[in-house]
mmCIF file of C-alpha atoms in Angstrom:
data_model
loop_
_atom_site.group_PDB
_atom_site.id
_atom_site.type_symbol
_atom_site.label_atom_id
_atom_site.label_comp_id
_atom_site.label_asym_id
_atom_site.label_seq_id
_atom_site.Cartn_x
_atom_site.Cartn_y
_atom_site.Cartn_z
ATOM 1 C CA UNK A 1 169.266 105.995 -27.584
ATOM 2 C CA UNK A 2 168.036 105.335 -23.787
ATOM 3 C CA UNK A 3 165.402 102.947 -23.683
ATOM 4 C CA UNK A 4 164.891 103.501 -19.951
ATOM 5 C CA UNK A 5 165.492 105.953 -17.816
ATOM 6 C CA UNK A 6 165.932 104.403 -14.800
ATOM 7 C CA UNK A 7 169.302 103.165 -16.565
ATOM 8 C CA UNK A 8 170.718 106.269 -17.536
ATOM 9 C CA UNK A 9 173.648 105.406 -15.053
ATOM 10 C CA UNK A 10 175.245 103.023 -17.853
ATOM 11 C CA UNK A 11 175.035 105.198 -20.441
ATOM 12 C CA UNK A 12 176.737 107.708 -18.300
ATOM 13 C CA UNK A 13 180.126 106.426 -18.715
ATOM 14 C CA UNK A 14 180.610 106.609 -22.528
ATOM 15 C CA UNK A 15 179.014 105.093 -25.380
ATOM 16 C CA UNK A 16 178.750 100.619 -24.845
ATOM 17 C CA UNK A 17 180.252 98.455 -26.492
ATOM 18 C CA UNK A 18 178.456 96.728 -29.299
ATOM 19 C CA UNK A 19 178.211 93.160 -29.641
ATOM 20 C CA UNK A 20 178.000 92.690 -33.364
ATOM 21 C CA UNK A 21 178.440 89.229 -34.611
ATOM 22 C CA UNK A 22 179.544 87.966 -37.584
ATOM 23 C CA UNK A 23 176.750 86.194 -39.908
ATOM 24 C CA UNK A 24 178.723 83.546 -39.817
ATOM 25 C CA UNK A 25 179.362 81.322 -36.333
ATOM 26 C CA UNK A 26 182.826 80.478 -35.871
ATOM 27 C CA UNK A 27 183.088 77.551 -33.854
ATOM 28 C CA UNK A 28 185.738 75.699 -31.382
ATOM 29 C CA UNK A 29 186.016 73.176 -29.256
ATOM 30 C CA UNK A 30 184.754 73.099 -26.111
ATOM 31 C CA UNK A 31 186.569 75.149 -23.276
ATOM 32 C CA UNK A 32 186.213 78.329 -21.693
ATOM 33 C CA UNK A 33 188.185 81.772 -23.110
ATOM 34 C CA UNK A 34 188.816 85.445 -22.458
ATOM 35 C CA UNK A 35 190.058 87.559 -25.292
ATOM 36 C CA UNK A 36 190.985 90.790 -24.363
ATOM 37 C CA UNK A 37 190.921 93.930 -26.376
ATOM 38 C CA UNK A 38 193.505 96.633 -26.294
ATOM 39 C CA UNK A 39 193.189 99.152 -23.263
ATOM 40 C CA UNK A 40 191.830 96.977 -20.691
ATOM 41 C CA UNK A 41 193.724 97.572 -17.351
ATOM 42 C CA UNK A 42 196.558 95.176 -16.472
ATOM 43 C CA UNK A 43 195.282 94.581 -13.032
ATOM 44 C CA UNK A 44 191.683 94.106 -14.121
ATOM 45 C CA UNK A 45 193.039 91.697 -17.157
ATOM 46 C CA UNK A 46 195.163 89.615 -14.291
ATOM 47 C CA UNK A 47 192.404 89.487 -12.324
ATOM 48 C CA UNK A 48 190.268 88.080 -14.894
ATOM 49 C CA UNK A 49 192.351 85.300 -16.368
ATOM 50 C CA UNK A 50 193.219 84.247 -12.823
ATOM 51 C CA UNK A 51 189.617 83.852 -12.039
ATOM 52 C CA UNK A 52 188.883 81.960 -15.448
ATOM 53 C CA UNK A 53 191.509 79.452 -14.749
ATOM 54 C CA UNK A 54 189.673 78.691 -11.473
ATOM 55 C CA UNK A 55 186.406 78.566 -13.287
ATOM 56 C CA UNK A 56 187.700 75.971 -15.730
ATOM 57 C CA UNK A 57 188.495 73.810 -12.726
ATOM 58 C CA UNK A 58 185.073 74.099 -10.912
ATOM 59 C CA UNK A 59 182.166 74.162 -14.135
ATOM 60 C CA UNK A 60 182.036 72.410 -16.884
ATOM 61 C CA UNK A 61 181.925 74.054 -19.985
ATOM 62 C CA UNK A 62 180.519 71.810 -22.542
ATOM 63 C CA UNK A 63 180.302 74.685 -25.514
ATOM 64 C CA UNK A 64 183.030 76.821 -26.463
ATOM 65 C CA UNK A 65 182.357 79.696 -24.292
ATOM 66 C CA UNK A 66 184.639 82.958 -25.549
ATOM 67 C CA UNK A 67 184.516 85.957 -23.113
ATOM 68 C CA UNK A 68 184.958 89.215 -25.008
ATOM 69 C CA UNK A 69 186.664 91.650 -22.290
ATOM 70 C CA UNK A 70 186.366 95.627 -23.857
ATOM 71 C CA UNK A 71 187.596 98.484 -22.183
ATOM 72 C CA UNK A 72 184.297 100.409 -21.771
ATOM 73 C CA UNK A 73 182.273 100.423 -19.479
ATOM 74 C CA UNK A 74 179.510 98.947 -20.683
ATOM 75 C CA UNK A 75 178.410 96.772 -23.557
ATOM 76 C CA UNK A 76 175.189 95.744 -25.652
ATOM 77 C CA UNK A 77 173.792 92.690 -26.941
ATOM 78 C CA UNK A 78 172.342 92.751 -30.358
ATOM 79 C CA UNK A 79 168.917 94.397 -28.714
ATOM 80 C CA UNK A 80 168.179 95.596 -25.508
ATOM 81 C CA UNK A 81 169.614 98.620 -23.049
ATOM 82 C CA UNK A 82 173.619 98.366 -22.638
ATOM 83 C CA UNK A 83 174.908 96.301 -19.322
ATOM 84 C CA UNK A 84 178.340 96.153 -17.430
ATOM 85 C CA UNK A 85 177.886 92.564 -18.946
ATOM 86 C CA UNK A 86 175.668 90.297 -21.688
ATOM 87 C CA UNK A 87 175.706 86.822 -21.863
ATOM 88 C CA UNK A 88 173.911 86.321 -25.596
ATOM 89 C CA UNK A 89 171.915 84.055 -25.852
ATOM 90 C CA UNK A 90 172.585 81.391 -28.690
ATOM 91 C CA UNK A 91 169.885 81.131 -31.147
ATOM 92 C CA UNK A 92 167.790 78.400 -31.920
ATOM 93 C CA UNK A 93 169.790 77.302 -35.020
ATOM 94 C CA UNK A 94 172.852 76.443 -32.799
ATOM 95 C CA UNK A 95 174.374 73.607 -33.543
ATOM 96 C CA UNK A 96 177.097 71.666 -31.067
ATOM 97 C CA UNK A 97 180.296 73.313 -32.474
ATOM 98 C CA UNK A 98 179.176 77.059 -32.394
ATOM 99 C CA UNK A 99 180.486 79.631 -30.282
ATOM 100 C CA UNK A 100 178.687 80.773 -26.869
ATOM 101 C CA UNK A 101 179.337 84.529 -26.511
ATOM 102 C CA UNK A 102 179.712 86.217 -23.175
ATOM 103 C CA UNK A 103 181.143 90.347 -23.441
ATOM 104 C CA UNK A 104 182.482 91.762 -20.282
ATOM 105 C CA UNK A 105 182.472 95.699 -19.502
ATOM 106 C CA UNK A 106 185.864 96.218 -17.684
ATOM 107 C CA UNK A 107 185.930 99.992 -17.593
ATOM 108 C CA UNK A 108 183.033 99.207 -14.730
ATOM 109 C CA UNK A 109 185.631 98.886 -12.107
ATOM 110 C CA UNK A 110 187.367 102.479 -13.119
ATOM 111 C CA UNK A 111 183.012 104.168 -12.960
ATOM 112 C CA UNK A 112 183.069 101.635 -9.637
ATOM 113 C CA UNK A 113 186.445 103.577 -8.174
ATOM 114 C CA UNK A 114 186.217 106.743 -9.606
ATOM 115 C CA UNK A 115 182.118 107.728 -9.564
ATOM 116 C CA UNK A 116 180.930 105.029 -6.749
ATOM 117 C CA UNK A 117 184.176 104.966 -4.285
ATOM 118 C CA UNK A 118 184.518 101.501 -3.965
ATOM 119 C CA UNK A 119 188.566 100.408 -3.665
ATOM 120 C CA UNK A 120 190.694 98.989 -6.080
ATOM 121 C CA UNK A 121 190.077 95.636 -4.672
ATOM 122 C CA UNK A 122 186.547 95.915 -4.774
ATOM 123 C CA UNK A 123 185.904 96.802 -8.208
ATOM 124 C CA UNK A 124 187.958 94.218 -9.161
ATOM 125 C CA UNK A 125 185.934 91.542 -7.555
ATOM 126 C CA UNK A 126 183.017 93.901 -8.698
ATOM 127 C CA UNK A 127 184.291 92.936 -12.442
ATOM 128 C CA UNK A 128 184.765 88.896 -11.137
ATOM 129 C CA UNK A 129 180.734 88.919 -10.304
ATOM 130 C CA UNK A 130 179.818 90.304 -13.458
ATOM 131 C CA UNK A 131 181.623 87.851 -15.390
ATOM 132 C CA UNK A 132 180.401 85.065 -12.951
ATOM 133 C CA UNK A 133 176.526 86.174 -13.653
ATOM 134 C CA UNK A 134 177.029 85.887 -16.961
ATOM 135 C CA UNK A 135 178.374 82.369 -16.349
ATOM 136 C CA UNK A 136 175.669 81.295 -14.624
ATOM 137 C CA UNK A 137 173.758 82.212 -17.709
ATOM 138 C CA UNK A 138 175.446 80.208 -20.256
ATOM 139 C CA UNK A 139 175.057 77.476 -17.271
ATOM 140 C CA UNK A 140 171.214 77.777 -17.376
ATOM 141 C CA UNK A 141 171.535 77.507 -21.278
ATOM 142 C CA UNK A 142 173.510 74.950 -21.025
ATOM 143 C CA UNK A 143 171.492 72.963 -18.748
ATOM 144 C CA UNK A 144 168.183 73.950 -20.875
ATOM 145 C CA UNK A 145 166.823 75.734 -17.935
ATOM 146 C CA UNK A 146 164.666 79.338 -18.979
ATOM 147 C CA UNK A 147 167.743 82.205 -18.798
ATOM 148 C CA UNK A 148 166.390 84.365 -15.960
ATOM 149 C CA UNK A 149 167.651 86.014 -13.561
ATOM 150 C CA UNK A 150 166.090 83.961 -10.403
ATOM 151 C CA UNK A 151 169.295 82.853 -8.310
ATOM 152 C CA UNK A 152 171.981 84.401 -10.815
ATOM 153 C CA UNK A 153 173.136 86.980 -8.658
ATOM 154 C CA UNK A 154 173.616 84.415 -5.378
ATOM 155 C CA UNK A 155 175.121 81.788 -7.409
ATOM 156 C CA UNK A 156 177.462 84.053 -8.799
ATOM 157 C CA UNK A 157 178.334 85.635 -5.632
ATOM 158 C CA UNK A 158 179.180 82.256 -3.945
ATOM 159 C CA UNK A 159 181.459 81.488 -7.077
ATOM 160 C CA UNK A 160 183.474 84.579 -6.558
ATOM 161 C CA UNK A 161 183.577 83.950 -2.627
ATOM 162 C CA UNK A 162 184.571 80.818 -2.916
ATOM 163 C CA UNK A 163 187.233 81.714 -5.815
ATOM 164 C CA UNK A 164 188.636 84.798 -3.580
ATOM 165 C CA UNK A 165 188.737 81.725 -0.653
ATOM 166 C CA UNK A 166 190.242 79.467 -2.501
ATOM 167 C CA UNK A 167 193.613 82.309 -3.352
ATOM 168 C CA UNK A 168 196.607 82.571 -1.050
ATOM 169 C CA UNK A 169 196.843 85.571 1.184
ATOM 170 C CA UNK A 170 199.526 87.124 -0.512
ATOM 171 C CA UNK A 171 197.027 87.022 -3.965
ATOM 172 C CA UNK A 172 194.077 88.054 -2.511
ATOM 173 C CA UNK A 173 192.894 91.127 -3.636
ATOM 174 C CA UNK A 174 193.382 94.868 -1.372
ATOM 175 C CA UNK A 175 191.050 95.820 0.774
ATOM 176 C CA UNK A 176 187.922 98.463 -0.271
ATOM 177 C CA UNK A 177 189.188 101.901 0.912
ATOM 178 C CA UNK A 178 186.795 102.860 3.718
#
């Protein structure tokens, strides 16, 4: 079902990706982790795992934070329109221990080549923002700041700047195609 129609571009690309949770919270320790279903593009899942292990060195991640990585393009939270990303929210029962869920849409950097043009390179670092601004999410959680979106795009912009700086020249991602 569309709940708004200004955002019938995400729905465009195929059916999201539900985030259904077990009743049950697993829990961890704390740390920061990507899990990666089947299908997700090599490139896309190098990418990703590259940029976590930089994130691990620059934030602190006092929860266990898991990153759920799907192959479609989009994914859902348990309410609300679908998202290239959703950071959910823990609820107010959460006790130290209990996972912090973050589900990442990579199939948004095949609809970013192959409906919007951008390049390889730029859909990948497309993806690397949209896992960053959920990031900064879980970091206004964390910090017991409101989880809004005031800031979240800039901060996570300067994270993936300064994590695309921070990479050799032979690593750095291609160019967009012009």
């Amino acid at each position: 079902m569309l709940h708004d129609k200004r955002l019938g571009y995400l729905y465009a690309h195929g059916p999201p990706h539900r985030a259904r949770e077990r009743r049950v919270i697993r829990t961890g320790v704390p740390g920061f982790r990507l899990r990666f279903y089947p299908g997700v593009r090599e490139d896309a899942r190098a990418e990703l795992k590259a940029f976590a292990r930089w994130l691990r060195g620059e934030l602190r991640f006092r929860h266990p934070v898991w990153v759920t990585v799907v192959p479609h393009a989009t994914v859902m939270g348990h309410e609300g329109v679908a998202g290239w990303a959703v950071f959910l929210i823990p609820s107010a029962d959460y006790v130290p221990g209990d996972v912090v869920r973050i589900f990442l849409g990579a199939g948004a950097a095949r609809v970013m080549e192959t409906v919007y043009g951008y390049g390889r390179g730029a859909a990948l670092e497309k993806l690397l923002h949209d896992l960053a601004h959920e990031v900064v999410h879980y970091e206004q959680w964390r910090d017991g700041r409101p989880v809004t979106e005031r800031g979240v795009n800039r901060r996570a912009a300067a994270l993936v700047r300064r994590y695309l700086a921070s990479r050799p020249a032979e690593e750095r991602l291609p160019a967009a195609a012009a």
